Amino acid sequence: NRLMDGGADSEERAAEMALRPKSLGDFVGQHKVRQQLELVLHGAKGRGSTPDHILLAGPPGLGKTTLSMIIANELGVPIRITSGPAIQHAGDLAAILSSLTEGEVLFLDEIHRMSRPAEEMLYMAMEDFRVDVIVGKGPGATAIPLELPPFTLVGATTRSGLLPAPLRDRFGFTAHMEFYEPGDLEQVVHRSAKLLEIDIDGEAAAEIASRSRGTPRIANRLLRRVRDFAQVKGDGRGTVEAARNALAVYEVDERGLDRLDRAVLGALLNLFQGGPVGLSTLAVAIGEETDTVEEVAEPFLVRQGLLARTPRGRIATAAAWRHLGVPMPRSAPG
Ligand code: ADP
């Protein structure tokens, strides 16, 4: 199900480097966040100080890593990139913190997945630019204070609700990233097409944008699939026909639903008359794990208003019947 998933592995992330906007002005959409960040960054720059620590919250693929690089760029400082899962011991974090240069940006992706001891060390580092390095073990262990240069922590999380309050409170500013409007994604597609030297027309860009689930990473991915199709099956031009045919091959429909999404909805309508049906029953009916249905398919279907979670089970909405073109029985819920 990778094609329509907002996340990326390290290989894809490397390939994405060429597509990342480098300045706030070049960053498409997210007007509120951009406006707020501009004030935070320019305010600090004007005072000649480091800005508050910044938390970027939102689903994968919306531009958190990109924004962290833009923040460093706008401040004219270097950036160090690491992630919560990469920091298993407090010592790992101490090593990174003590090697930062003055004003540097430290980007900590998936900050909610840091180990507890590292998290506690981070509190002090964020607040006082100081850490206590513990030397030795047992009763003879001593804490040696270590001064740090002022730095800006940029944390990113897909689950801001999972952050412990003491950590959340130490961020001076939280940017809440929203899914992108189709018009913004169209701009992302045009921008990427230009950088990758892909010939794509306006209608094709709109077609890709409307199927990209509000997520720039997915838009860029679909653009590459359309390019392949146009090159192999067509004359290389990214027309709307090429876009539609390419996305049909990958089973991505007009609303951005993929095969799994339609299997879930299809079972709900055809086998359970629109529900309510329990999650595990639904998963068994389509031969998938419950986790896959719950975590991969459902969030998008709920966001699209096609499926609802109720205390009695999952139900299809009237929009789901319409989308799959199945006549809605009188007895159906929704
Ligand atoms: P995240 O860190 O939130 O998972 P990334 O910053 O890695 O997301 O962005 C994923 C891809 O989408 C990158 O290739 C990036 O260039 C592109 N992208 C994200 N946001 C924007 C934007 N606002 N404008 C243009 N491209 C964007």
Coordinates of C-alpha atoms and ligand atoms in Angstrom, one line a residue:
N1 CA 0.0 0.0 0.0
R2 CA 3.1 2.2 -0.2
L3 CA 1.9 4.3 -3.2
M4 CA -0.8 6.2 -1.2
D5 CA 0.9 6.2 2.1
G6 CA 2.3 9.6 3.4
G7 CA 5.4 8.0 4.9
A8 CA 8.7 7.4 3.1
D9 CA 11.8 5.2 3.5
S10 CA 15.3 6.6 3.5
E11 CA 15.8 5.9 -0.2
E12 CA 12.7 7.9 -1.2
R13 CA 13.7 10.7 1.2
A14 CA 17.1 10.9 -0.5
A15 CA 15.3 11.2 -3.9
E16 CA 13.1 13.9 -2.5
M17 CA 16.0 16.2 -1.7
A18 CA 16.0 17.7 -5.2
L19 CA 12.3 18.7 -4.8
R20 CA 12.5 20.4 -1.4
P21 CA 11.7 24.1 -1.4
K22 CA 14.6 26.1 0.1
S23 CA 12.9 29.2 1.4
L24 CA 9.6 30.1 3.0
G25 CA 8.6 32.0 -0.1
D26 CA 9.0 28.8 -2.2
F27 CA 7.0 26.6 0.3
V28 CA 3.6 26.1 -1.2
G29 CA 0.4 26.4 0.9
Q30 CA 0.1 26.2 4.7
H31 CA -0.4 30.0 4.7
K32 CA -1.1 30.2 8.5
V33 CA 2.0 28.3 9.4
R34 CA 4.2 30.2 7.0
Q35 CA 2.9 33.5 8.3
Q36 CA 3.5 32.5 11.9
L37 CA 7.0 31.1 11.2
E38 CA 8.0 34.2 9.4
L39 CA 7.3 36.3 12.5
V40 CA 9.1 33.9 14.8
L41 CA 12.2 33.7 12.6
H42 CA 12.4 37.3 11.5
G43 CA 11.8 38.5 15.1
A44 CA 14.7 36.4 16.4
K45 CA 16.9 37.4 13.6
G46 CA 16.2 41.1 14.2
R47 CA 17.2 40.7 17.9
G48 CA 20.3 38.7 16.9
S49 CA 19.2 35.8 19.1
T50 CA 18.1 32.2 18.5
P51 CA 14.3 31.7 18.1
D52 CA 12.2 29.7 20.5
H53 CA 12.2 25.9 20.0
I54 CA 9.7 25.0 17.4
L55 CA 7.4 22.0 17.2
L56 CA 6.0 20.9 13.8
A57 CA 2.9 18.7 14.2
G58 CA 1.0 16.9 11.5
P59 CA 0.7 13.7 9.4
P60 CA 3.6 12.3 7.3
G61 CA 4.5 13.8 4.0
L62 CA 3.2 17.3 4.6
G63 CA 6.6 19.0 4.7
K64 CA 7.9 18.9 8.3
T65 CA 11.5 17.9 7.3
T66 CA 11.3 20.5 4.5
L67 CA 10.3 23.2 6.9
S68 CA 13.1 22.4 9.3
M69 CA 15.6 22.9 6.6
I70 CA 13.9 26.1 5.5
I71 CA 14.1 27.3 9.1
A72 CA 17.9 26.8 9.2
N73 CA 18.2 28.4 5.8
E74 CA 16.2 31.4 6.8
L75 CA 18.3 31.8 9.9
G76 CA 21.5 31.3 8.0
V77 CA 22.7 28.5 10.4
P78 CA 23.6 24.8 9.9
I79 CA 21.2 22.0 10.6
R80 CA 21.7 18.6 12.3
I81 CA 19.1 16.0 11.5
T82 CA 18.3 13.0 13.7
S83 CA 15.2 11.2 14.9
G84 CA 13.6 9.9 18.2
P85 CA 14.1 6.2 17.3
A86 CA 17.8 6.9 16.6
I87 CA 18.4 8.2 20.1
Q88 CA 18.1 5.2 22.4
H89 CA 20.4 6.3 25.2
A90 CA 20.7 9.7 26.9
G91 CA 24.4 9.4 26.0
D92 CA 23.5 9.5 22.3
L93 CA 21.7 12.7 22.8
A94 CA 24.5 14.2 25.0
A95 CA 27.0 13.5 22.2
I96 CA 24.8 15.3 19.6
L97 CA 24.0 18.2 21.9
S98 CA 27.6 18.8 22.9
S99 CA 28.8 18.9 19.3
L100 CA 26.3 21.6 18.2
T101 CA 27.6 25.0 17.1
E102 CA 26.2 28.3 18.3
G103 CA 22.7 28.9 16.8
E104 CA 22.6 25.6 15.0
V105 CA 19.2 24.0 14.3
L106 CA 18.7 20.5 15.7
F107 CA 15.9 18.7 13.8
L108 CA 14.5 15.8 15.8
D109 CA 12.0 13.9 13.7
E110 CA 9.5 11.5 15.4
I111 CA 10.3 13.2 18.7
H112 CA 7.5 11.2 20.4
R113 CA 9.5 8.0 19.9
M114 CA 12.6 9.1 22.0
S115 CA 13.6 7.0 25.0
R116 CA 12.5 8.3 28.4
P117 CA 16.0 9.1 29.8
A118 CA 16.9 11.0 26.6
E119 CA 13.6 12.9 26.9
E120 CA 14.5 14.0 30.4
M121 CA 17.9 15.2 29.3
L122 CA 16.3 17.1 26.5
Y123 CA 14.1 19.1 29.0
M124 CA 17.1 20.6 30.6
A125 CA 18.9 21.2 27.4
M126 CA 16.0 23.0 25.9
E127 CA 15.4 25.2 29.0
D128 CA 18.9 26.0 30.3
F129 CA 21.2 25.0 27.4
R130 CA 22.9 22.6 29.8
V131 CA 23.0 18.8 30.4
D132 CA 24.2 16.7 33.2
V133 CA 26.4 13.9 32.0
I134 CA 26.4 11.0 34.4
V135 CA 29.8 9.5 34.9
G136 CA 30.2 6.1 36.6
K137 CA 27.6 3.8 38.0
G138 CA 25.8 3.1 41.3
P139 CA 26.5 5.1 44.4
G140 CA 29.7 6.5 43.0
A141 CA 28.1 8.0 39.9
T142 CA 28.5 11.8 39.6
A143 CA 26.7 14.3 37.4
I144 CA 29.0 16.6 35.5
P145 CA 27.2 19.7 34.2
L146 CA 28.0 20.6 30.6
E147 CA 27.2 24.0 29.1
L148 CA 25.7 24.0 25.6
P149 CA 25.7 26.7 23.0
P150 CA 22.3 28.2 22.4
F151 CA 20.6 26.2 19.7
T152 CA 17.1 25.9 18.2
L153 CA 15.3 22.5 18.6
V154 CA 12.9 21.8 15.8
G155 CA 10.9 18.8 16.8
A156 CA 8.5 17.0 14.4
T157 CA 5.7 14.6 15.4
T158 CA 2.8 12.9 13.7
R159 CA 1.2 12.4 17.1
S160 CA 1.4 15.7 19.2
G161 CA -1.1 14.2 21.6
L162 CA 1.5 11.6 22.6
L163 CA 4.0 14.2 23.7
P164 CA 4.4 14.5 27.5
A165 CA 3.2 17.9 28.7
P166 CA 6.6 18.9 30.0
L167 CA 8.1 18.4 26.6
R168 CA 5.3 20.2 24.8
D169 CA 5.5 23.1 27.1
R170 CA 9.2 23.7 26.3
F171 CA 8.4 24.6 22.7
G172 CA 7.8 28.3 22.3
F173 CA 5.8 27.8 19.1
T174 CA 3.9 24.9 17.6
A175 CA 3.0 24.8 13.9
H176 CA 0.0 22.6 13.1
M177 CA 0.3 21.4 9.6
E178 CA -3.0 20.7 7.7
F179 CA -3.7 18.6 4.7
Y180 CA -3.3 20.6 1.5
E181 CA -6.0 22.0 -0.6
P182 CA -6.2 20.6 -4.2
G183 CA -5.1 24.0 -5.6
D184 CA -2.0 24.0 -3.5
L185 CA -1.1 20.5 -4.5
E186 CA -1.5 21.5 -8.1
Q187 CA 1.2 24.1 -7.5
V188 CA 3.4 21.4 -5.9
V189 CA 2.9 19.2 -9.0
H190 CA 3.8 22.1 -11.4
R191 CA 6.8 23.0 -9.3
S192 CA 8.1 19.4 -9.1
A193 CA 7.4 18.8 -12.8
K194 CA 9.6 21.8 -13.7
L195 CA 12.4 20.6 -11.5
L196 CA 12.3 17.1 -12.9
E197 CA 11.8 18.4 -16.5
I198 CA 8.5 16.6 -16.9
D199 CA 6.0 18.0 -19.4
I200 CA 2.7 18.1 -17.7
D201 CA -0.4 20.2 -18.6
G202 CA -2.8 22.0 -16.2
E203 CA -5.5 19.5 -16.4
A204 CA -3.2 16.6 -15.7
A205 CA -1.7 18.5 -12.7
A206 CA -5.2 19.0 -11.4
E207 CA -6.0 15.3 -11.8
I208 CA -2.9 14.3 -9.9
A209 CA -3.6 16.9 -7.2
S210 CA -7.2 15.7 -6.6
R211 CA -6.0 12.1 -6.1
S212 CA -3.1 12.9 -3.7
R213 CA -4.9 12.8 -0.4
G214 CA -3.9 16.3 0.5
T215 CA -0.3 15.2 0.8
P216 CA 2.6 16.7 -1.3
R217 CA 4.7 13.5 -0.9
I218 CA 1.9 11.5 -2.6
A219 CA 1.5 14.2 -5.3
N220 CA 5.2 13.9 -6.1
R221 CA 5.0 10.2 -6.2
L222 CA 1.9 10.1 -8.5
L223 CA 3.7 12.6 -10.8
R224 CA 6.6 10.2 -11.2
R225 CA 4.2 7.3 -12.0
V226 CA 2.4 9.5 -14.6
R227 CA 5.8 10.3 -16.1
D228 CA 6.7 6.6 -16.5
F229 CA 3.4 5.9 -18.1
A230 CA 3.6 8.8 -20.5
Q231 CA 7.1 7.7 -21.5
V232 CA 6.4 4.0 -21.9
K233 CA 2.8 4.0 -23.3
G234 CA 2.5 7.5 -24.8
D235 CA 4.5 10.2 -26.5
G236 CA 6.1 11.4 -23.2
R237 CA 3.6 14.2 -22.7
G238 CA 1.8 14.4 -19.4
T239 CA -1.7 14.9 -20.6
V240 CA -4.9 14.3 -18.6
E241 CA -5.5 11.1 -20.5
A242 CA -2.0 9.9 -19.6
A243 CA -2.6 10.8 -15.9
R244 CA -6.0 9.0 -15.8
N245 CA -4.7 5.9 -17.5
A246 CA -1.6 5.8 -15.4
L247 CA -3.5 6.1 -12.1
A248 CA -6.0 3.5 -13.3
V249 CA -3.1 1.1 -13.7
Y250 CA -2.1 1.8 -10.0
E251 CA -5.8 1.4 -9.0
V252 CA -6.0 5.0 -7.6
D253 CA -9.5 6.4 -8.1
E254 CA -10.7 10.0 -8.6
R255 CA -10.9 10.6 -4.9
G256 CA -7.5 9.0 -4.1
L257 CA -8.8 5.7 -2.8
D258 CA -6.7 2.7 -3.6
R259 CA -7.4 -1.0 -3.8
L260 CA -7.4 -1.5 -0.1
D261 CA -9.7 1.4 0.6
R262 CA -12.2 0.2 -1.9
A263 CA -12.0 -3.4 -0.6
V264 CA -12.9 -2.1 2.9
L265 CA -15.8 0.0 1.6
G266 CA -16.9 -2.7 -0.9
A267 CA -17.2 -5.3 1.9
L268 CA -19.0 -2.9 4.1
L269 CA -21.6 -2.2 1.5
N270 CA -21.9 -5.6 -0.3
L271 CA -21.4 -8.1 2.6
F272 CA -22.7 -6.1 5.6
Q273 CA -25.4 -3.8 4.0
G274 CA -23.5 -0.8 5.1
G275 CA -22.9 -2.0 8.7
P276 CA -22.6 -1.6 11.6
V277 CA -20.0 -4.3 11.6
G278 CA -17.1 -4.9 13.9
L279 CA -13.6 -4.0 12.8
S280 CA -12.2 -7.6 13.0
T281 CA -15.1 -9.1 11.1
L282 CA -14.6 -6.5 8.4
A283 CA -10.9 -7.2 8.3
V284 CA -11.4 -11.0 8.0
A285 CA -13.9 -10.5 5.2
I286 CA -11.3 -8.9 3.0
G287 CA -8.4 -11.1 4.2
E288 CA -6.4 -8.2 5.9
E289 CA -5.0 -7.7 9.3
T290 CA -7.2 -5.5 11.6
D291 CA -4.3 -3.2 12.1
T292 CA -4.0 -2.6 8.4
V293 CA -7.7 -1.8 8.1
E294 CA -7.7 0.4 11.2
E295 CA -4.4 2.3 10.6
V296 CA -3.9 2.3 6.9
A297 CA -7.4 2.5 5.3
E298 CA -9.7 3.9 7.9
P299 CA -8.2 7.3 8.7
F300 CA -8.5 8.4 5.1
L301 CA -12.0 7.0 4.7
V302 CA -13.2 8.7 7.8
R303 CA -11.5 12.0 6.7
Q304 CA -13.3 11.7 3.4
G305 CA -16.6 11.2 5.1
L306 CA -17.1 7.7 3.6
L307 CA -16.9 5.6 6.7
A308 CA -17.9 6.3 10.3
R309 CA -16.8 4.6 13.5
T310 CA -19.7 4.1 15.9
P311 CA -19.8 2.3 19.3
R312 CA -21.7 -0.5 17.5
G313 CA -19.2 -0.8 14.7
R314 CA -18.2 0.6 11.3
I315 CA -20.9 2.1 9.1
A316 CA -20.8 3.3 5.5
T317 CA -22.1 6.8 4.9
A318 CA -24.5 7.8 2.1
A319 CA -21.4 9.2 0.3
A320 CA -19.8 5.8 0.3
W321 CA -22.8 4.2 -1.5
R322 CA -22.6 7.0 -4.1
H323 CA -18.9 6.7 -4.5
L324 CA -18.9 3.0 -5.2
G325 CA -22.1 3.4 -7.3
V326 CA -24.0 0.8 -5.3
P327 CA -27.8 1.5 -4.8
M328 CA -28.4 2.3 -1.1
P329 CA -31.0 0.0 0.5
R330 CA -33.7 1.7 2.5
S331 CA -32.5 -0.1 5.6
A332 CA -28.9 1.1 5.4
P333 CA -27.4 3.3 8.1
G334 CA -25.7 6.6 7.3
Ligands
ADP1 P1 7.4 15.2 6.3 O1 8.8 15.5 7.0 O2 6.3 15.9 6.9 O3 7.1 13.7 6.2 P2 8.7 16.2 3.9 O4 9.2 17.5 4.4 O5 9.8 15.1 3.8 O6 7.5 15.7 4.8 O7 8.0 16.4 2.5 C1 7.8 15.3 1.6 C2 7.9 15.7 0.2 O8 6.9 16.7 -0.2 C3 9.3 16.4 -0.2 O9 9.7 16.0 -1.4 C4 8.9 17.9 -0.2 O10 9.7 18.5 -1.2 C5 7.5 17.9 -0.7 N1 6.8 19.0 0.0 C6 6.3 19.0 1.2 N2 5.7 20.2 1.5 C7 5.8 20.9 0.4 C8 5.4 22.3 0.1 N3 4.7 23.0 0.9 N4 5.7 22.8 -1.1 C9 6.4 22.0 -2.0 N5 6.8 20.7 -1.8 C10 6.5 20.2 -0.6

